mmCIF file of C-alpha atoms and ligand atoms in Angstrom:
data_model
loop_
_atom_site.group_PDB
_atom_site.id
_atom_site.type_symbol
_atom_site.label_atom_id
_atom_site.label_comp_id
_atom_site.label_asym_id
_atom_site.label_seq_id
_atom_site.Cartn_x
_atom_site.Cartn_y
_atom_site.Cartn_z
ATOM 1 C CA UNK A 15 11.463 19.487 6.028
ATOM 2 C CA UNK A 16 12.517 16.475 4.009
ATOM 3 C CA UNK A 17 10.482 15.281 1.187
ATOM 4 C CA UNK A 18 9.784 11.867 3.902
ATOM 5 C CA UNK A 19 8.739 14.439 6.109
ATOM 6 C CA UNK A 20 6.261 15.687 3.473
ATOM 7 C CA UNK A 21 4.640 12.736 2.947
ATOM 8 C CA UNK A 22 4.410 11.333 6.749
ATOM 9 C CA UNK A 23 2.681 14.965 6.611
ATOM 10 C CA UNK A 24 0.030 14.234 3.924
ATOM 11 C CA UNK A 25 -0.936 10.873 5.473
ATOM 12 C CA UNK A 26 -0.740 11.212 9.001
ATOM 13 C CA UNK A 27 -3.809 12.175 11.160
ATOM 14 C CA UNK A 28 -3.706 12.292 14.975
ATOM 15 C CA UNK A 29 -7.442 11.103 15.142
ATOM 16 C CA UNK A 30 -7.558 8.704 12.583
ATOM 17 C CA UNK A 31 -8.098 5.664 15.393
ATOM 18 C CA UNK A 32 -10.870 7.845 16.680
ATOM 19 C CA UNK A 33 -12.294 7.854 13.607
ATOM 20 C CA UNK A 34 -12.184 4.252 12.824
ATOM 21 C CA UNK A 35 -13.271 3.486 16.158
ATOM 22 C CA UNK A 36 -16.288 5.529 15.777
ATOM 23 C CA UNK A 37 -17.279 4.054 11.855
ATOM 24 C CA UNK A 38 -17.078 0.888 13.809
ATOM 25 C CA UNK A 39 -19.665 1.688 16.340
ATOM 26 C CA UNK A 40 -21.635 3.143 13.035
ATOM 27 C CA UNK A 41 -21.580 -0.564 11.827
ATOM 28 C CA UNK A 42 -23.191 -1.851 14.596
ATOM 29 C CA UNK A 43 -19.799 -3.518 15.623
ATOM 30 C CA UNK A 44 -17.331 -3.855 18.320
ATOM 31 C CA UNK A 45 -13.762 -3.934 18.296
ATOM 32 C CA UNK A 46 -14.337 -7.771 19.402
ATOM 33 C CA UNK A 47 -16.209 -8.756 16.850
ATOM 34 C CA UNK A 48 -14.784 -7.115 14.063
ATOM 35 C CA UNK A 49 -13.333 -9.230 11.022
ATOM 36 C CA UNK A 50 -10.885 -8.372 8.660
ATOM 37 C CA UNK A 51 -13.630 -8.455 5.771
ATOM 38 C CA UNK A 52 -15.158 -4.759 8.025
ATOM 39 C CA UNK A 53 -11.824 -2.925 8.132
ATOM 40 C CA UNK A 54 -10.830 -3.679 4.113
ATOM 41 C CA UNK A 55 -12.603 -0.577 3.583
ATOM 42 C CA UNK A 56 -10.548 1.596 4.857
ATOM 43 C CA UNK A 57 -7.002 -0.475 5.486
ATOM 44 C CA UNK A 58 -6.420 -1.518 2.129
ATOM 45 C CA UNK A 59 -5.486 1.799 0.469
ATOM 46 C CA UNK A 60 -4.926 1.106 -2.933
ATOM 47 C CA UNK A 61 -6.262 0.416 -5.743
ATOM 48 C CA UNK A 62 -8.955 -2.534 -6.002
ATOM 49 C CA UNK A 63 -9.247 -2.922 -2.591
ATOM 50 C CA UNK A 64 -8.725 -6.522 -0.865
ATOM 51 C CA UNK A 65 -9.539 -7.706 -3.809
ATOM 52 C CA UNK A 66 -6.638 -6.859 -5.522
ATOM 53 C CA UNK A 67 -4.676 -7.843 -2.842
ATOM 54 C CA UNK A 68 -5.842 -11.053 -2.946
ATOM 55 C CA UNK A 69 -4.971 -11.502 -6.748
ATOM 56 C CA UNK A 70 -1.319 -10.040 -6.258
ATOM 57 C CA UNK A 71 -0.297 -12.321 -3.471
ATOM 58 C CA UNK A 72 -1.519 -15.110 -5.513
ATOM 59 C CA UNK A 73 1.196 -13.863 -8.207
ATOM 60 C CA UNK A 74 4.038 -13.457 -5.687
ATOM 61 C CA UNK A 75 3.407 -17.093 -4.502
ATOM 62 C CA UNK A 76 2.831 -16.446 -0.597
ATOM 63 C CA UNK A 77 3.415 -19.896 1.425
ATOM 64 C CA UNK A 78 2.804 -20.427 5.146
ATOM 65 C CA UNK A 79 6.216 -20.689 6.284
ATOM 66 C CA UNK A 80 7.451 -17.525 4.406
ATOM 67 C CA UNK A 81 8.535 -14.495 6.252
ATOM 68 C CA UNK A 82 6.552 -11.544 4.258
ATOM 69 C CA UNK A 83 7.864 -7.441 4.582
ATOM 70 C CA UNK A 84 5.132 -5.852 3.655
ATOM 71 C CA UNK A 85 7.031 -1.818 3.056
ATOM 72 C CA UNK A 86 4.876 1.243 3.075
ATOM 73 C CA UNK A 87 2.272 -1.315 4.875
ATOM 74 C CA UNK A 88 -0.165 2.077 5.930
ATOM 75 C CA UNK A 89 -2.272 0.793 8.507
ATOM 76 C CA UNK A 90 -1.161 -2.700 7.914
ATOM 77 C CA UNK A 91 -4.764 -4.161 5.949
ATOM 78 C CA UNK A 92 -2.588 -6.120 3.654
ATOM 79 C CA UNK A 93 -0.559 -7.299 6.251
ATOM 80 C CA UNK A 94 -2.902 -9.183 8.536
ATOM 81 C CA UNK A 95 -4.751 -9.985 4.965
ATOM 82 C CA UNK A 96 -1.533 -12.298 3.848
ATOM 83 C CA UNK A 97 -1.439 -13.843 7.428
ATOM 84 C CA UNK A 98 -4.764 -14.635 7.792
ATOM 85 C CA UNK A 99 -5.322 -16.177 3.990
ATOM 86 C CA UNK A 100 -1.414 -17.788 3.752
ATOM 87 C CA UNK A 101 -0.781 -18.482 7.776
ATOM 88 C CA UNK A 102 2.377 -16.997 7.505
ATOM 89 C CA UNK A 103 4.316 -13.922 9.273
ATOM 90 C CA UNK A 104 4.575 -10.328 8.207
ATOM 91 C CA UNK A 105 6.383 -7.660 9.206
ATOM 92 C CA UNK A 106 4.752 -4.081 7.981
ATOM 93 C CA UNK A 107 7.269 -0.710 7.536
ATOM 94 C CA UNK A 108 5.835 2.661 7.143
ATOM 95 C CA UNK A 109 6.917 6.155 6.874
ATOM 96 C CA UNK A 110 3.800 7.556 8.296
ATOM 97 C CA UNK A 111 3.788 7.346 12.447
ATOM 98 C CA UNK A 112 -0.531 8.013 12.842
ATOM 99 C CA UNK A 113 -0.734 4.901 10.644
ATOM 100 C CA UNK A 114 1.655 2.283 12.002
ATOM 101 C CA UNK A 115 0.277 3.107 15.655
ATOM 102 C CA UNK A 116 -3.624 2.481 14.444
ATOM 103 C CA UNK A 117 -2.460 -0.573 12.868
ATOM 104 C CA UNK A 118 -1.028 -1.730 15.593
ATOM 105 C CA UNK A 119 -4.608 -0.623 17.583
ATOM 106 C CA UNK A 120 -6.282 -2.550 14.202
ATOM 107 C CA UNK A 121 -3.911 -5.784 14.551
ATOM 108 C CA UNK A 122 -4.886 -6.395 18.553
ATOM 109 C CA UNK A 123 -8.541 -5.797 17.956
ATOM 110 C CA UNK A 124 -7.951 -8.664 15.252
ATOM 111 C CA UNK A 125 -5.657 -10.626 17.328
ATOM 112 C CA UNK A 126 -3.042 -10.470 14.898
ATOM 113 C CA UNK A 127 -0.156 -9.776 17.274
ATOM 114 C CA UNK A 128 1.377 -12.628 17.416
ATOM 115 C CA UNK A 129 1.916 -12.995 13.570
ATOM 116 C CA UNK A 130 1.403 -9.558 12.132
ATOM 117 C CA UNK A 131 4.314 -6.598 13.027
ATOM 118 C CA UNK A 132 4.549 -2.880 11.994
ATOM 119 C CA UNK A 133 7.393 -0.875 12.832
ATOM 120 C CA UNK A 134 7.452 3.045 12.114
ATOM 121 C CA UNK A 135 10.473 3.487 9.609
ATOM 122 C CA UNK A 136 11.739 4.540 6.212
ATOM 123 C CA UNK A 137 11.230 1.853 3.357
ATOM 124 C CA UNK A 138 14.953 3.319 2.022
ATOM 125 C CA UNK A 139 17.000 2.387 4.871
ATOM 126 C CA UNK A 140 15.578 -0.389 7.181
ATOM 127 C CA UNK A 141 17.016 -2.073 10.322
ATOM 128 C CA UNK A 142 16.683 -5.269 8.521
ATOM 129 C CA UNK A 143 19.450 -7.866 8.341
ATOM 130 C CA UNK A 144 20.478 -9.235 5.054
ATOM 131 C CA UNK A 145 18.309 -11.593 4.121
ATOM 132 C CA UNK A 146 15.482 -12.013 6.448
ATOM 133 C CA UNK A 147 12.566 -11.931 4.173
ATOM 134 C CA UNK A 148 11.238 -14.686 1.715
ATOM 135 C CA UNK A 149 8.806 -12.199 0.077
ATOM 136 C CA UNK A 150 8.769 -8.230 0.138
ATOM 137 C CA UNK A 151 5.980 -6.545 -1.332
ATOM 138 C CA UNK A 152 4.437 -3.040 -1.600
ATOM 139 C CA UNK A 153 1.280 -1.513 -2.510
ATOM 140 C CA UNK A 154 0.891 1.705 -4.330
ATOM 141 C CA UNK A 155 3.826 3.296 -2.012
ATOM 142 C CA UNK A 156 6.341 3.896 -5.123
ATOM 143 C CA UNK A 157 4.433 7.082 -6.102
ATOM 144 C CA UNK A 158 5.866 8.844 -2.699
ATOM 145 C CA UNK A 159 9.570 7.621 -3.586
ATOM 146 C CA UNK A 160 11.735 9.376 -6.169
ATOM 147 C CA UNK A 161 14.697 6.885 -5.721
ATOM 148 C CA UNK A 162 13.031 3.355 -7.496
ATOM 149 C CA UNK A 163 16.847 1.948 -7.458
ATOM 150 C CA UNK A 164 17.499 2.709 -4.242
ATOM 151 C CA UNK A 165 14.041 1.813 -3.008
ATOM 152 C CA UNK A 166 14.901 -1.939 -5.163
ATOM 153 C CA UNK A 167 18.629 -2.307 -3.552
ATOM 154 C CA UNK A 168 17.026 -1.790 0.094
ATOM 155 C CA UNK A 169 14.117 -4.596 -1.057
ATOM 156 C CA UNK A 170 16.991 -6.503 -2.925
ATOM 157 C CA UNK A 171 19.128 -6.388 0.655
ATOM 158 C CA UNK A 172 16.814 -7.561 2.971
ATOM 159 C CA UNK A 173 15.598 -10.735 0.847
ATOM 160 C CA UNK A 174 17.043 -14.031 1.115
ATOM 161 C CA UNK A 175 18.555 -15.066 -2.361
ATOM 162 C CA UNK A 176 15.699 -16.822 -4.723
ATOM 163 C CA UNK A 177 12.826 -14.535 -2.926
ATOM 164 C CA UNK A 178 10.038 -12.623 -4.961
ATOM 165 C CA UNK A 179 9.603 -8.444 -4.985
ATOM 166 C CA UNK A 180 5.842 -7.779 -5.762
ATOM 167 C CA UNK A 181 5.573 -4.616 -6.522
ATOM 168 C CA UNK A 182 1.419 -2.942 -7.239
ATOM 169 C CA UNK A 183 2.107 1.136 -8.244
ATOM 170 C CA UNK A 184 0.289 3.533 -9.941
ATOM 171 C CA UNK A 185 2.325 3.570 -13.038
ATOM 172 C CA UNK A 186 2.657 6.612 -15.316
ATOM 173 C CA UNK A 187 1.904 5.165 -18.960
ATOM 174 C CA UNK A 188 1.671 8.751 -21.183
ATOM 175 C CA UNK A 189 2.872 11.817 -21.178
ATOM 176 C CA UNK A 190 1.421 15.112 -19.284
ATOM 177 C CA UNK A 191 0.405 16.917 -16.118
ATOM 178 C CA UNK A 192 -0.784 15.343 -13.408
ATOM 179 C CA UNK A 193 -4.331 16.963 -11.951
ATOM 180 C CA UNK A 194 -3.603 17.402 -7.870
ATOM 181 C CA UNK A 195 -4.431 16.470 -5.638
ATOM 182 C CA UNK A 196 -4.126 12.816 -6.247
ATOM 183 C CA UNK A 197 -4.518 10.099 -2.920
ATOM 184 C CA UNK A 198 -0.782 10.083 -2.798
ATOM 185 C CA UNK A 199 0.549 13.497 -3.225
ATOM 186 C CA UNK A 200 -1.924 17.188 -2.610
ATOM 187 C CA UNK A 201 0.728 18.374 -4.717
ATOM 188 C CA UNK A 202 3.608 17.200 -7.376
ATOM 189 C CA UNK A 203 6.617 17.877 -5.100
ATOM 190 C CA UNK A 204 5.943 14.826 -3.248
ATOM 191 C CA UNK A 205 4.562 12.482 -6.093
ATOM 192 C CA UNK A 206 7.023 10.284 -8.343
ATOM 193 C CA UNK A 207 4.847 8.495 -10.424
ATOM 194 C CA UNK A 208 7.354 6.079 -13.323
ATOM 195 C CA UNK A 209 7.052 4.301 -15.752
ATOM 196 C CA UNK A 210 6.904 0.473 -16.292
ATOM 197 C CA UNK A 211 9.510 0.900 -18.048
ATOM 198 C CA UNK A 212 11.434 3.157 -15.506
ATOM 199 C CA UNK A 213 10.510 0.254 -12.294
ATOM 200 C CA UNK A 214 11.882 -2.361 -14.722
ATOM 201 C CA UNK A 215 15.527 -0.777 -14.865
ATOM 202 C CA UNK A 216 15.574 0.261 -11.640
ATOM 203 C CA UNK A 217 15.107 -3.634 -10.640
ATOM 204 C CA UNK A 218 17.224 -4.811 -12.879
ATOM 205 C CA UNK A 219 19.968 -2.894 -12.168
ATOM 206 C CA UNK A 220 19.561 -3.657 -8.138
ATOM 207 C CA UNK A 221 20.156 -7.069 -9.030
ATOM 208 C CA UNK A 222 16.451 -8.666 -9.892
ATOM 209 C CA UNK A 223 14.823 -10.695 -12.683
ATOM 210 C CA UNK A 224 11.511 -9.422 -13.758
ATOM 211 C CA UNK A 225 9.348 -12.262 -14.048
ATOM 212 C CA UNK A 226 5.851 -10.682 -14.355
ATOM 213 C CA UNK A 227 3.843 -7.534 -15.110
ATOM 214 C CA UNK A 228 0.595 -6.917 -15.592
ATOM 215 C CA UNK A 229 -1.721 -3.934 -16.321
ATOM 216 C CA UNK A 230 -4.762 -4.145 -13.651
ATOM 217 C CA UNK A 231 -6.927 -1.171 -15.450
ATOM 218 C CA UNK A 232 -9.788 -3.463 -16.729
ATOM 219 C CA UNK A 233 -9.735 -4.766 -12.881
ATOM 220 C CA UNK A 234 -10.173 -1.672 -11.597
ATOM 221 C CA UNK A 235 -13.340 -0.602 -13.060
ATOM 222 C CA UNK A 236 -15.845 -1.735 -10.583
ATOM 223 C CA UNK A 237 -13.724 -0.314 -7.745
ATOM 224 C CA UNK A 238 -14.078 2.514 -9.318
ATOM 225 C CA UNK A 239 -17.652 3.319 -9.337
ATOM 226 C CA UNK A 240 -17.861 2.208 -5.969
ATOM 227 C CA UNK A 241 -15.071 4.594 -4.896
ATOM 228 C CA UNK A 242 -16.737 6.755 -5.965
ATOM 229 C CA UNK A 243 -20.432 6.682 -4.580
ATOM 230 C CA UNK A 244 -18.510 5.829 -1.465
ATOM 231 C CA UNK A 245 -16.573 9.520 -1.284
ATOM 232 C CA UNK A 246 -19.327 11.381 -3.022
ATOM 233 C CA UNK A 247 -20.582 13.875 -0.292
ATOM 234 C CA UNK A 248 -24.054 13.813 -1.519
ATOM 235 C CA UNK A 249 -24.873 10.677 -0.969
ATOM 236 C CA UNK A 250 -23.072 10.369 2.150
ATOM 237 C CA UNK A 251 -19.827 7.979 2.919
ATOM 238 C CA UNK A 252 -20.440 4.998 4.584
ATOM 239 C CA UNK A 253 -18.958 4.151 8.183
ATOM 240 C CA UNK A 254 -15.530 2.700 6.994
ATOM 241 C CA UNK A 255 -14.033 3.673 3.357
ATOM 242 C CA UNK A 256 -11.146 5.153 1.803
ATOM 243 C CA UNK A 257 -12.882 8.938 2.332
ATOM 244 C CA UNK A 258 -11.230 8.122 6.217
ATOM 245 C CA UNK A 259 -7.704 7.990 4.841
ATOM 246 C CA UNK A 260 -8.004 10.254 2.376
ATOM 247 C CA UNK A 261 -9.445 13.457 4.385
ATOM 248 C CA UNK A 262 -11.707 16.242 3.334
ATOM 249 C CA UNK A 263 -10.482 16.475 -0.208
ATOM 250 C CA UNK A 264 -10.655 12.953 -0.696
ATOM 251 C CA UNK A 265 -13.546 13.600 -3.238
ATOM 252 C CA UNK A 266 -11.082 15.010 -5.457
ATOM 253 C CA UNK A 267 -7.980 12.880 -5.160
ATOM 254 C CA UNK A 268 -10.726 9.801 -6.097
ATOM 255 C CA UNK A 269 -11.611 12.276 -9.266
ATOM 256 C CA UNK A 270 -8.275 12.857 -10.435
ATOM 257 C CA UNK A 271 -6.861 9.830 -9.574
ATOM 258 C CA UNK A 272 -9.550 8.455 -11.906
ATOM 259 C CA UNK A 273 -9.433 10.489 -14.495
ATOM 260 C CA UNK A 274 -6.250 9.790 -15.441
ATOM 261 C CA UNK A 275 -6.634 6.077 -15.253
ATOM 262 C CA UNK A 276 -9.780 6.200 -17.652
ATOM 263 C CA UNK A 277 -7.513 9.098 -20.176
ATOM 264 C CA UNK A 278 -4.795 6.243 -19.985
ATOM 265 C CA UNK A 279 -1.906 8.575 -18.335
ATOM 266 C CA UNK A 280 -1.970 6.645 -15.366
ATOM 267 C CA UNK A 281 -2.678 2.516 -14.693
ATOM 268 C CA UNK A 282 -2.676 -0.071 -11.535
ATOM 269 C CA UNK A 283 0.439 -2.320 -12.479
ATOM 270 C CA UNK A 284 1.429 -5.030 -10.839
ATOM 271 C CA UNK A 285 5.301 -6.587 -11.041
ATOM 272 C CA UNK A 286 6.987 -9.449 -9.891
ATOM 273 C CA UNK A 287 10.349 -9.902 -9.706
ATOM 274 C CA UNK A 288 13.616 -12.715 -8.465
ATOM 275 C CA UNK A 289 16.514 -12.057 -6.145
ATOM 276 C CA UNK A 290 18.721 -14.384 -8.445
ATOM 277 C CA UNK A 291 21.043 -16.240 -6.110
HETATM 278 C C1 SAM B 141 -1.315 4.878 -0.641
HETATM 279 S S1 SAM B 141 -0.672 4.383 0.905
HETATM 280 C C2 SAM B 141 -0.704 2.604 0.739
HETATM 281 C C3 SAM B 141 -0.678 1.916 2.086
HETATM 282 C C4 SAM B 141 -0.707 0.388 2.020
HETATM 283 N N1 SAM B 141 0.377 -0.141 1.249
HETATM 284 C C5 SAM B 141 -2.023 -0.091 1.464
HETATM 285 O O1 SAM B 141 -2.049 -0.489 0.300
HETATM 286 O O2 SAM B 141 -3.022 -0.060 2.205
HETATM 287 C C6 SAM B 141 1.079 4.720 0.724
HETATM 288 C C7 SAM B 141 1.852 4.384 1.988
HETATM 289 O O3 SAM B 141 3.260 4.420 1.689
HETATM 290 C C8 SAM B 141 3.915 4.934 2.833
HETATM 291 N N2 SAM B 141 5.236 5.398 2.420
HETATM 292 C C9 SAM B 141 5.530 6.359 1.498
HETATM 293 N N3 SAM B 141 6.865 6.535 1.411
HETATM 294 C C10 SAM B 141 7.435 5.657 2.272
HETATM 295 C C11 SAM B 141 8.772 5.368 2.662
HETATM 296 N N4 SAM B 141 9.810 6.013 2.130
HETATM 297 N N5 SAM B 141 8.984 4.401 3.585
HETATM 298 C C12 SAM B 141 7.939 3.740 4.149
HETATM 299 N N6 SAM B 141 6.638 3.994 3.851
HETATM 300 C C13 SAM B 141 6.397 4.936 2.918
HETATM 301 C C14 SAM B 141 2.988 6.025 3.312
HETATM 302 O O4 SAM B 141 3.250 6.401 4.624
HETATM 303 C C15 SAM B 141 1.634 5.364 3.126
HETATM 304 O O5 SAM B 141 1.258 4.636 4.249
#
């Protein structure tokens, strides 16, 4: 088993649609008149939630008429979130097959087919042509990929010359073990959590100018405490949250996870960076 293989493994879950499906009924909903504002709960898995989103592809400078990759796209929240604010197309990558085939499921319930696309694939070697994108992006999906130059040179390959990388990670900013499981990785063989300083090489030396980065800690906070009451098995999840995505132990990937953001090993960063050309 490849270390890919190992982390389709930790994300993917056969029933996951079911499970969504069912949360929806919970709400009181039907697929028809579901919005994208029900599903952020649980299809924007990262940290901060659509509102982070939002803020990020206000940084990378979305515009209608762009052609947006969205890699490591999960269930493809982000996705259909950039189309519906920015009107313009996105295709969605992911490594993880349960999660591209809901999101396809999520994006017809929306009616997003028409200008929202996942494909199941590998962010390190697409079937991309040179050049097709305007914008490439990717949320908290660096953690899972040892490889940050070759990860930039695929990103680097597939934009048109002048387009914008955003890049949102967890970001390793001390020294130290990491306490697993974290939402990424149950256990270190499959988590490569970097630097800032470590994501800036590797982009530089695949060709790109960093233009923008930006700590998102502080912004975090709220999210936080609401992650929190929201996997706490006391209290009880609600219908749709990250708890879905994350499994039975998500409790304790939202601890850890936490924990070393407020101890300072870990932060939210966000970078943006120029094909020159
Ligand atoms: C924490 S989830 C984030 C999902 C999504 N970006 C979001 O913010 O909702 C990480 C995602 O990265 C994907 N991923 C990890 N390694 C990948 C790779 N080499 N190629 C494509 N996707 C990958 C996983 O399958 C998973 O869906």
């Amino acid at each position: 088993m490849t270390s890919f293989d190992e982390v389709a493994d930790h994300y993917g879950d056969d029933s996951l649609l079911d499970t969504i499906s069912n949360g929806v009924t919970r709400m009181g909903k039907t697929t028809g008149d579901l919005t994208i504002e029900d599903l952020a709960p649980v299809d924007e898995f990262h940290i901060g939630g659509a509102a982070a989103t939002r803020a990020f592809l206000e940084n990378l400078g979305v515009e209608a008429r762009d052609h947006v990759l969205d890699v490591g796209c999960g269930l493809g929240g982000a996705s259909r979130f950039a189309a519906a604010t920015y009107g313009c197309h996105v295709t969605g990558i992911d490594l993880t097959r349960e999660y591209v085939e809901t999101g396809i499921e999520l994006c017809r319930w929306l009616g997003f087919e028409d200008r929202v696309r996942l494909v199941h694939g590998n962010a390190m070697a697409t079937d991309f042509a040179n050049a097709t994108f305007d914008k490439v992006f990717l949320l908290h999906v660096g953690m899972n990929i040892p490889d940050k130059v070759a990860l930039a040179e695929e990103a680097w390959r597939v934009l048109r010359p002048g387009g914008v990388l955003g890049v949102y990670d967890v970001m390793r900013m001390a020294g130290g073990d990491l306490t697993f499981p974290v939402p990424w990785s149950t256990t270190p063989t499959t988590s490569f959590v970097a630097t800032p300083g470590e994501y800036r090489s590797s982009l530089e030396e695949a060709g790109f100018m960093v233009v923008e980065e930006r700590d998102r800690s502080a912004a975090a906070a709220q999210f936080f405490a609401d992650l929190q009451g929201s996997t706490s098995q006391t209290e009880g999840p609600p219908p749709l949250g990250l708890h879905v995505v994350m499994g039975a132990d998500a409790p304790d990937k939202v601890r850890n996870m936490i924990g070393h953001v407020l101890d300072g090993t870990l932060a939210p960063v966000e970078m943006i960076a120029q094909k020159l050309g």
